[in-house]
Short mmCIF file of C-alpha atoms in Angstrom, two decimals:
data_model
loop_
_atom_site.label_atom_id
_atom_site.label_comp_id
_atom_site.label_asym_id
_atom_site.label_seq_id
_atom_site.Cartn_x
_atom_site.Cartn_y
_atom_site.Cartn_z
CA MET U 1 19.09 -7.94 -3.63
CA SER U 2 21.92 -5.79 -2.42
CA THR U 3 21.06 -3.08 0.05
CA SER U 4 22.88 0.14 0.68
CA SER U 5 22.61 2.39 3.69
CA GLU U 6 20.68 4.84 1.49
CA GLU U 7 17.98 2.23 0.78
CA CYS U 8 17.54 1.21 4.43
CA GLN U 9 15.56 4.28 5.34
CA ASN U 10 11.81 4.66 5.62
CA TYR U 11 10.38 5.67 2.26
CA ILE U 12 6.71 6.66 2.44
CA ARG U 13 5.05 4.73 -0.39
CA VAL U 14 1.35 4.97 0.55
CA LEU U 15 -0.37 8.20 1.59
CA LEU U 16 -4.17 8.07 1.59
CA VAL U 17 -6.75 10.48 3.02
CA GLY U 18 -10.24 9.32 3.96
CA GLY U 19 -12.49 11.76 5.80
CA ASP U 20 -10.50 13.03 8.77
CA ARG U 21 -8.02 10.12 8.66
CA LEU U 22 -4.57 9.77 7.13
CA PHE U 23 -3.37 6.25 6.26
CA THR U 24 0.38 6.00 5.55
CA CYS U 25 2.73 3.13 4.81
CA GLY U 26 6.49 3.17 4.59
CA THR U 27 9.23 0.71 3.71
CA ASN U 28 10.64 0.93 7.27
CA ALA U 29 14.08 -0.50 6.37
CA PHE U 30 12.56 -3.41 4.41
CA THR U 31 9.92 -4.17 7.08
CA PRO U 32 6.83 -2.26 5.83
CA VAL U 33 4.62 -0.58 8.44
CA CYS U 34 1.34 1.35 8.09
CA THR U 35 -0.21 3.87 10.48
CA ASN U 36 -3.56 5.60 10.92
CA ARG U 37 -3.64 9.21 12.13
CA THR U 38 -6.19 12.02 12.27
CA LEU U 39 -5.58 15.03 10.05
CA SER U 40 -6.04 17.36 13.02
CA ASN U 41 -3.15 15.73 14.94
CA LEU U 42 -0.60 14.08 12.65
CA THR U 43 1.84 13.39 15.49
CA GLU U 44 -0.52 10.94 17.22
CA ILE U 45 -0.62 7.40 15.81
CA HIS U 46 -3.99 5.69 16.37
CA ASP U 47 -3.13 2.31 14.84
CA GLN U 48 0.07 0.73 13.59
CA ILE U 49 -0.21 -2.40 11.44
CA SER U 50 1.99 -4.49 9.20
CA GLY U 51 2.55 -2.96 5.79
CA MET U 52 2.93 -6.36 4.15
CA ALA U 53 0.69 -6.54 1.05
CA ARG U 54 -0.03 -2.82 1.40
CA CYS U 55 3.44 -1.34 0.80
CA PRO U 56 6.52 -2.63 -1.03
CA TYR U 57 9.55 -3.77 0.95
CA SER U 58 11.88 -1.78 -1.29
CA PRO U 59 11.63 1.80 -2.55
CA ARG U 60 12.60 0.41 -5.98
CA HIS U 61 9.37 -1.59 -6.36
CA ASN U 62 6.38 0.03 -8.05
CA SER U 63 3.18 0.35 -6.05
CA THR U 64 -0.10 2.19 -5.89
CA ALA U 65 -2.98 2.18 -3.43
CA LEU U 66 -6.57 3.33 -3.08
CA LEU U 67 -8.76 3.93 -0.03
CA THR U 68 -12.49 3.44 -0.62
CA ALA U 69 -15.35 5.22 1.12
CA GLY U 70 -16.03 1.91 2.92
CA GLY U 71 -12.54 1.87 4.44
CA GLU U 72 -11.04 -0.86 2.26
CA VAL U 73 -7.48 -0.42 1.06
CA TYR U 74 -6.65 -1.78 -2.39
CA ALA U 75 -2.91 -1.98 -2.98
CA ALA U 76 -0.96 -3.06 -6.04
CA THR U 77 2.55 -3.92 -4.91
CA ALA U 78 5.17 -6.62 -4.52
CA MET U 79 4.06 -9.08 -1.86
CA ASP U 80 7.53 -10.44 -1.10
CA PHE U 81 10.98 -9.07 -0.31
CA PRO U 82 12.62 -9.74 -3.71
CA GLY U 83 9.60 -8.35 -5.58
CA ARG U 84 8.85 -11.55 -7.49
CA ASP U 85 5.22 -11.82 -6.36
CA PRO U 86 3.32 -8.74 -7.58
CA ALA U 87 -0.36 -8.64 -6.65
CA ILE U 88 -3.40 -6.50 -6.14
CA TYR U 89 -4.64 -6.95 -2.59
CA ARG U 90 -7.73 -5.79 -0.71
CA SER U 91 -7.49 -5.34 3.05
CA LEU U 92 -9.07 -3.52 5.99
CA GLY U 93 -12.73 -2.46 6.03
CA VAL U 94 -15.56 -4.97 6.43
CA LEU U 95 -14.80 -7.16 3.40
CA PRO U 96 -12.45 -10.14 3.79
CA PRO U 97 -8.91 -9.88 2.37
CA LEU U 98 -8.64 -10.73 -1.33
CA ARG U 99 -5.67 -10.97 -3.69
CA THR U 100 -4.89 -11.73 -7.31
CA ALA U 101 -3.28 -15.02 -8.36
CA GLN U 102 0.05 -15.70 -6.70
CA TYR U 103 3.29 -15.40 -8.72
CA ASN U 104 1.62 -14.01 -11.84
CA SER U 105 4.12 -11.35 -12.91
CA LYS U 106 1.80 -10.00 -15.61
CA TRP U 107 -0.47 -8.33 -13.03
CA LEU U 108 1.89 -5.44 -12.32
CA ASN U 109 4.80 -5.70 -14.73
CA VAL U 110 2.90 -4.99 -17.96
CA TRP U 111 3.06 -1.27 -17.15
CA LYS U 112 5.60 0.68 -15.15
CA GLY U 113 2.73 1.90 -12.98
CA ILE U 114 -0.97 1.33 -12.59
CA ARG U 115 -3.57 4.05 -12.78
CA TRP U 116 -6.62 3.59 -10.65
CA LEU U 117 -9.89 5.02 -11.85
CA PHE U 118 -12.32 5.38 -9.02
CA ALA U 119 -15.83 6.69 -9.49
CA ASN U 120 -18.15 7.29 -6.58
CA SER U 121 -21.40 5.58 -7.54
CA GLU U 122 -23.40 8.31 -5.79
CA GLU U 123 -22.03 10.93 -8.20
CA LYS U 124 -23.14 9.09 -11.36
#
């Protein structure tokens, strides 16, 4: 994959709000990073973690993410630098990490994007 100086910036690819928290992930010049902040003070970073499996390495790769009420992050993104290993991955929260089958390109490449439908069971 060729890289240009334009692509080596930090593209924000995940932006999730849960309660008073803001969870963001960016490409960080092909080294994805995620941060947790409070909505009342966006300049203060509470946690910084690897964005691997939560955010694509490249701004050209499709991705989507969801934050549950329980604090789990579900992300559908490329798991590797070249984008050959698309997966849906669960991380954070109290449940153990979980991912779809490795190197199954049908998981994310059937559509150009994935729409998440999330229904709060308490509202049903």
